[in-house]
Every structure is written in C-alpha cells, then in structure tokens.
PDB file of C-alpha atoms in Angstrom:
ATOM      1  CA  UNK A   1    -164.443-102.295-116.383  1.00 88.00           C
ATOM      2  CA  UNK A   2    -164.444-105.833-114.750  1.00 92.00           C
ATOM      3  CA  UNK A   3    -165.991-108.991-115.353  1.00 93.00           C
ATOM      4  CA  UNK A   4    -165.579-112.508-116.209  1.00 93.00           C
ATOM      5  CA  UNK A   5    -165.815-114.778-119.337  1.00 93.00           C
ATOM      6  CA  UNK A   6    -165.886-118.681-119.656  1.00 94.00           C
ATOM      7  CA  UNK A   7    -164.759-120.365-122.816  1.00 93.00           C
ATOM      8  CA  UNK A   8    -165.358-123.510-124.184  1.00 92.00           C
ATOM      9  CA  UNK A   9    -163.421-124.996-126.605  1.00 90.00           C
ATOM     10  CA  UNK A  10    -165.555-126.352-129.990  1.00 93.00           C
ATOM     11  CA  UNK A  11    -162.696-127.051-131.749  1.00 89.00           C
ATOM     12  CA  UNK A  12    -162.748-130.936-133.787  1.00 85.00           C
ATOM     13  CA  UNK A  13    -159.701-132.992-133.640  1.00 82.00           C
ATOM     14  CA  UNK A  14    -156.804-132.439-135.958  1.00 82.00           C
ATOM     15  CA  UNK A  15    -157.879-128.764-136.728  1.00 86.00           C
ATOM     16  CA  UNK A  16    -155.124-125.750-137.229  1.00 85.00           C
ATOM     17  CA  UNK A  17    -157.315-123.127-135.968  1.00 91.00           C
ATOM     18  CA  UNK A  18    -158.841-123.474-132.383  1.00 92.00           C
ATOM     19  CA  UNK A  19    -162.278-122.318-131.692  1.00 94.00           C
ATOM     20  CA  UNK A  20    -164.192-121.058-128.565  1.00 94.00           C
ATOM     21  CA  UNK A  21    -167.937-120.621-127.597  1.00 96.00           C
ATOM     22  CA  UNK A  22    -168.230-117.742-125.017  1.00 96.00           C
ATOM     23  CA  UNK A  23    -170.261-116.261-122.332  1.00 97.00           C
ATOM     24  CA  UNK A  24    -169.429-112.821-120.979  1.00 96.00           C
ATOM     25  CA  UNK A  25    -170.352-110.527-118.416  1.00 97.00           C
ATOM     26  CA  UNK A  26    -168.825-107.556-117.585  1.00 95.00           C
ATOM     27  CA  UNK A  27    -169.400-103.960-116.153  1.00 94.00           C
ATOM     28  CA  UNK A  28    -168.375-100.443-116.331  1.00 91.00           C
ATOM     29  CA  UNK A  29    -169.602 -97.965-113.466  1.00 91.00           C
ATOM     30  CA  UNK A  30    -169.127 -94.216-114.051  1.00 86.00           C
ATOM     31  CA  UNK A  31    -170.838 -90.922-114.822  1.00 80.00           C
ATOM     32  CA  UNK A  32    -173.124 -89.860-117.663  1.00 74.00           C
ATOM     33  CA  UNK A  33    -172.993 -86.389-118.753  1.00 74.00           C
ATOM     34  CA  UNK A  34    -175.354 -83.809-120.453  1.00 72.00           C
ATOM     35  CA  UNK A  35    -174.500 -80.380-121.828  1.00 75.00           C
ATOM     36  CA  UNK A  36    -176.344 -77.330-123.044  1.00 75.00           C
ATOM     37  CA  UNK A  37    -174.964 -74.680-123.644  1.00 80.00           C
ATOM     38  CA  UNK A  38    -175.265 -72.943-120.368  1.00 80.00           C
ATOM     39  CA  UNK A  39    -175.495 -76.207-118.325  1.00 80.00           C
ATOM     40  CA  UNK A  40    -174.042 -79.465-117.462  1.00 77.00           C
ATOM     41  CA  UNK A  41    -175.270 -82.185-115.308  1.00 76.00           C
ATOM     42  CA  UNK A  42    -173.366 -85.058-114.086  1.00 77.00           C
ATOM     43  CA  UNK A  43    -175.021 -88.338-113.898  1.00 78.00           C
ATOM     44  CA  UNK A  44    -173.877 -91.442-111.862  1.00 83.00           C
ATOM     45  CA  UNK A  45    -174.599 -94.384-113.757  1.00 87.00           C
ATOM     46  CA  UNK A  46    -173.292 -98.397-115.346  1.00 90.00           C
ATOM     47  CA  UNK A  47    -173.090-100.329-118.140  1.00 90.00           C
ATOM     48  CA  UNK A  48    -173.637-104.179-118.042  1.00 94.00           C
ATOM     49  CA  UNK A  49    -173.011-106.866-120.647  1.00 96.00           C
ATOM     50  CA  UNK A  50    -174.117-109.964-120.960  1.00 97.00           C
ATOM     51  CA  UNK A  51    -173.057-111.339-124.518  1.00 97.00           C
ATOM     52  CA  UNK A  52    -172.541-114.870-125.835  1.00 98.00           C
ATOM     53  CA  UNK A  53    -170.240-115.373-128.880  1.00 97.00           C
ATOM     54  CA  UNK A  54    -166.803-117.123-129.990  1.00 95.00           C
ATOM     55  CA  UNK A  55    -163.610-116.593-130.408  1.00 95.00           C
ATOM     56  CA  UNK A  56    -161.536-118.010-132.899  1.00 96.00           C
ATOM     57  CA  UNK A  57    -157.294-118.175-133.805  1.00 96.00           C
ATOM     58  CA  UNK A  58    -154.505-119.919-134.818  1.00 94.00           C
ATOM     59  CA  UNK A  59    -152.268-121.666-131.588  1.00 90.00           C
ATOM     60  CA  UNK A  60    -148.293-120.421-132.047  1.00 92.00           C
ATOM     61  CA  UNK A  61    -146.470-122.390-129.326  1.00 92.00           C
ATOM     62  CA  UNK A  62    -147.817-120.893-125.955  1.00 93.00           C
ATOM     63  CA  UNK A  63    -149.353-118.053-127.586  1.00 95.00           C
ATOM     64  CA  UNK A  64    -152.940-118.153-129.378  1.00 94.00           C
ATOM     65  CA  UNK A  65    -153.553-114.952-130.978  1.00 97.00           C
ATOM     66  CA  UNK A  66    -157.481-114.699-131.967  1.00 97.00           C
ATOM     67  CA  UNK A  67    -160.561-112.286-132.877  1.00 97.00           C
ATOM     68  CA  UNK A  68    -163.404-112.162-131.496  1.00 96.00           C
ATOM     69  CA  UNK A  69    -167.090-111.279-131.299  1.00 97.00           C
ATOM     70  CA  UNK A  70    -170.103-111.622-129.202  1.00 97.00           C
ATOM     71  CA  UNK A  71    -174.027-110.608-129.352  1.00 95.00           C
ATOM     72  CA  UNK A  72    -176.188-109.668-126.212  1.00 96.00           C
ATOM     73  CA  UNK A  73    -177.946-107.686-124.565  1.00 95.00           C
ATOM     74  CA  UNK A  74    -176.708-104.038-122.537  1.00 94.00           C
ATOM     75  CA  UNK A  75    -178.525-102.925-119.450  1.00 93.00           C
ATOM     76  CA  UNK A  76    -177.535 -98.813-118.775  1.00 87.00           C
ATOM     77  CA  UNK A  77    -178.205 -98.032-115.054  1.00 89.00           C
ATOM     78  CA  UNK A  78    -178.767 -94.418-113.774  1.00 84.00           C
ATOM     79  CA  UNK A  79    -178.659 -94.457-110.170  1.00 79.00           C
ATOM     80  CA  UNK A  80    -180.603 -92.293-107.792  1.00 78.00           C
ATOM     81  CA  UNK A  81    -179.404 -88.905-107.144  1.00 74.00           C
ATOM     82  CA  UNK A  82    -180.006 -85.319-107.210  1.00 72.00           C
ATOM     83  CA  UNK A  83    -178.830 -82.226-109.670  1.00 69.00           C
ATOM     84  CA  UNK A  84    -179.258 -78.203-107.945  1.00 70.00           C
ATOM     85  CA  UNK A  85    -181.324 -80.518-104.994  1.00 73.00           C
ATOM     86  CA  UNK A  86    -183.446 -81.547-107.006  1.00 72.00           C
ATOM     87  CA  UNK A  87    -184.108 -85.445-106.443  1.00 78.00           C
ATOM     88  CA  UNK A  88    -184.918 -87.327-109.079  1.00 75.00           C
ATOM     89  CA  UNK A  89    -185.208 -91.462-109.446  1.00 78.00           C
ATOM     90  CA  UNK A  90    -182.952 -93.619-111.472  1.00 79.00           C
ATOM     91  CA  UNK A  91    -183.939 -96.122-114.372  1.00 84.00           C
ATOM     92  CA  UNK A  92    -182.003 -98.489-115.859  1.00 87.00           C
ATOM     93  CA  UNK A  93    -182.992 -99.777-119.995  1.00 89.00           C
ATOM     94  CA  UNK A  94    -181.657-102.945-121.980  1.00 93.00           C
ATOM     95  CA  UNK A  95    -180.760-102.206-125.574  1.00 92.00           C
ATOM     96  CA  UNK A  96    -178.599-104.816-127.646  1.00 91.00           C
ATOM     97  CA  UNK A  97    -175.229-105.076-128.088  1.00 93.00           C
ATOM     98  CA  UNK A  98    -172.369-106.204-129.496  1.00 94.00           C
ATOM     99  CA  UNK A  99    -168.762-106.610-128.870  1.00 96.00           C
ATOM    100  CA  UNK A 100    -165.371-106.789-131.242  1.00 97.00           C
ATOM    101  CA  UNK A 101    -162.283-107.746-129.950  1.00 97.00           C
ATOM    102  CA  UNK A 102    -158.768-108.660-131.088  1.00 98.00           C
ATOM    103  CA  UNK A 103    -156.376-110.240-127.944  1.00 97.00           C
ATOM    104  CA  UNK A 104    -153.938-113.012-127.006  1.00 97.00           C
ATOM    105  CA  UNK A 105    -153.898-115.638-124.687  1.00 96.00           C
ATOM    106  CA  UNK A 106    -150.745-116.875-123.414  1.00 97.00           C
ATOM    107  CA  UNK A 107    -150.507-120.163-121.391  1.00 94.00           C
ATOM    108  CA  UNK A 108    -147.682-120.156-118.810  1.00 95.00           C
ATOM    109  CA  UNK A 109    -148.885-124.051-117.999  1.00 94.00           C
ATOM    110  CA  UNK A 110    -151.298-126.207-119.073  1.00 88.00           C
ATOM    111  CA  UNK A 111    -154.171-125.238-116.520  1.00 91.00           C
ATOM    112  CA  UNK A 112    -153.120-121.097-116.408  1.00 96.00           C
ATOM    113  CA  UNK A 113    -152.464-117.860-118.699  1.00 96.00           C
ATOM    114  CA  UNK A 114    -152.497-114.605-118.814  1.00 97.00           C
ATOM    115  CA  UNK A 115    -154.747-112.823-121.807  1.00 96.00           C
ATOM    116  CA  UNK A 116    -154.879-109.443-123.304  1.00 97.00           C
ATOM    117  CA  UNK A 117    -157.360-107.942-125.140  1.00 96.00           C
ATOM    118  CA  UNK A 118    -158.424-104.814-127.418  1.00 97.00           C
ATOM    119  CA  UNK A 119    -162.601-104.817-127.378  1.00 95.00           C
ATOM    120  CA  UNK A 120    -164.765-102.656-129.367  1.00 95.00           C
ATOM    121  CA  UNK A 121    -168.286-102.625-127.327  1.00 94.00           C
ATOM    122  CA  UNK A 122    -171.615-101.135-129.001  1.00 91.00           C
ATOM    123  CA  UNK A 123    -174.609-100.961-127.855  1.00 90.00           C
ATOM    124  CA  UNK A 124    -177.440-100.019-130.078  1.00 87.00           C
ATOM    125  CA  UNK A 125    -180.126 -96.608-128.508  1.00 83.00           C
ATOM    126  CA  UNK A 126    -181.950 -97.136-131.427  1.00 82.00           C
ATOM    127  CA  UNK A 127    -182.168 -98.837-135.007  1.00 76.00           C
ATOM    128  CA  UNK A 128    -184.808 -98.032-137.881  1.00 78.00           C
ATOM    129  CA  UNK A 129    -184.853 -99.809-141.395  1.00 82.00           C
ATOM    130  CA  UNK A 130    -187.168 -99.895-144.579  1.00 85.00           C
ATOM    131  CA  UNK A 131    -187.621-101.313-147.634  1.00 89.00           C
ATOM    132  CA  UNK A 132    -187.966 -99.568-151.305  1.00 85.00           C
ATOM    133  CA  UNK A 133    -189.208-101.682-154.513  1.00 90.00           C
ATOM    134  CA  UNK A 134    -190.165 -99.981-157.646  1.00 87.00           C
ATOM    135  CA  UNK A 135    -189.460-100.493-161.389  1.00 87.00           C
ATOM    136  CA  UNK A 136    -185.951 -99.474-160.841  1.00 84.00           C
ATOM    137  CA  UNK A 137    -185.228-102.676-158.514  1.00 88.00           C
ATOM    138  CA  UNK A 138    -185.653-103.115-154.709  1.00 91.00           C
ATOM    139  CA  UNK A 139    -183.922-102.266-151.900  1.00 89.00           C
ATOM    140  CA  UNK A 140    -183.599-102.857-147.794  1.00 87.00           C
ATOM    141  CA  UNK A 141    -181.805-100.805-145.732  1.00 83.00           C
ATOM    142  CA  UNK A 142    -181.193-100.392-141.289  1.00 75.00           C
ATOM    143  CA  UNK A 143    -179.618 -98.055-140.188  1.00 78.00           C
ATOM    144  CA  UNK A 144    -179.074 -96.896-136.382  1.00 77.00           C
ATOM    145  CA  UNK A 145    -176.897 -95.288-133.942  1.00 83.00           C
ATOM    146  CA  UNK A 146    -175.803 -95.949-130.611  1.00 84.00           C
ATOM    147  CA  UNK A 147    -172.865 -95.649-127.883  1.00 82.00           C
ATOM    148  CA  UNK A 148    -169.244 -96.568-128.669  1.00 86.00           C
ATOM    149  CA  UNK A 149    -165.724 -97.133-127.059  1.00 88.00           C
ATOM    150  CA  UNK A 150    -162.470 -98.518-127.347  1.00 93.00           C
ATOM    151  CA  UNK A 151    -160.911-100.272-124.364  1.00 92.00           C
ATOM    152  CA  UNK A 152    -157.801-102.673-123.342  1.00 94.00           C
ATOM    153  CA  UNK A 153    -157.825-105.229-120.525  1.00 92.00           C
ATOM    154  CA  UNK A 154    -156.751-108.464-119.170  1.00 93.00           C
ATOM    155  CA  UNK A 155    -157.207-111.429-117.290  1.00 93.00           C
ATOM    156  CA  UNK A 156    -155.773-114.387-115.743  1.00 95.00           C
ATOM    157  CA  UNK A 157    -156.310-117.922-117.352  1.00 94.00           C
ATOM    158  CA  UNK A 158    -157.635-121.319-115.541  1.00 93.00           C
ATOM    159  CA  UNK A 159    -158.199-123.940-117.279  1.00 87.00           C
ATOM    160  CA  UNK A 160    -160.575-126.396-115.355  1.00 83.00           C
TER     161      UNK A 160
END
C-alpha cells in the first residue's frame, strides 16, 4: 500500500504524553478473487482510505512510541475487465472504516524521522443491530462483518 498522512500536534504545554490529530489517505491496488467449487475468477481491483483520527504516546528521547486509531470512509474499486471474454464493467462502493495501529516515530533531527508502523484496517460490507425489551430487562445489540488485514509499513518524517 502507499499513501500519506499529516499530523498535527494537540498536545497542551507541560503534558507527558504527546497527542496528534490525523488525516490519512492511503491505497492498496490488487486482485479480488472468487471461488466455487469448480471455478475461480480473478478480479483486478483497490482499496482507498480516507480516515481522520489521532494518535497518541509517550516521547522517550528521540523515540515516541504511540497507538493509534482513525474513522473514515473505504472506497473498493473493481476495474474494467473481462473473465472467459466475457466483458463486464467495473464499480467501485464506499463502506466505512476503521483503522488500528501500533508504530514508532523516530526523529533523526528536529524537522525529520523515520516511522514504523503495525495497522489493523477494517472496513465494514455490512452491519445490522436491534433492540430487545421485555420484563426480563432490555437489550441493544450490532453486529456486522466485513474485510480484514494485518500490514507493516513506513515512512519518512518532515516536520514543517
């Protein structure tokens, strides 16, 4: 995947923990695949993000460790193409999103670093909830399920 992010620090004065507000995009291109059981069809197609979030963690010399997690929106892209010549046309759908994330940023100066991060991305095909109340009590429950990954990247740092 590749993208960018731009933080802005929200921490007050005098705090131990340093906080950031961010806005992300990023993108992953690659194929989507469906199986039967006598058949499989390859489908080229991309994943966007745009999220907005924070980050938060504690500053240990150069080094500031932190967790994160953003909100958004996903937009899946299927591109045009064709499967046993048949054409068909591609779509693309928004679904929301969210993103985990546990890194490190590590400032080689004052104005640049280098950051690493783990990220957890989900994004949401569909979501359903109800609510129960009866003598026994009352209850509310959502439930939904989605597309998941893991992933590990990196950037470069430049503080403006």
């Amino acid at each position: 995947y590749y993208g960018g992010a731009i933080d802005f620090t929200v921490t007050p004065p005098g705090a131990y923990k340093e906080a950031q507000a961010r806005l992300m995009y990023r993108r992953s291109d690659g194929d989507v695949q469906l199986r039967g059981f006598a058949q499989r069809y390859d489908f080229p197609a991309a994943i966007e993000y745009w999220q907005i979030g924070g980050l938060t963690g504690i500053k240990r010399g150069n080094a500031l460790p932190f967790a994160t997690v953003s909100l958004g929106g996903s937009r899946l892209i299927v591109k045009d193409g064709s499967i046993n010549g048949v054409k068909y046309t591609g779509s693309d759908s928004w679904k929301f999103s969210m993103i985990f994330g546990l890194g490190v940023k590590v400032y080689t100066s004052p104005r640049v670093g280098l950051m690493l991060q783990a990220n957890w991305p989900i994004t949401f095909t569909d979501a359903w909830g109800g609510v129960y109340v009866g003598t026994g009590g009352a209850s509310v429950g959502i439930s939904g399920t989605g597309i998941s990954q893991l992933d590990l990247g990196g950037g470069l740092i430049i503080n403006l």
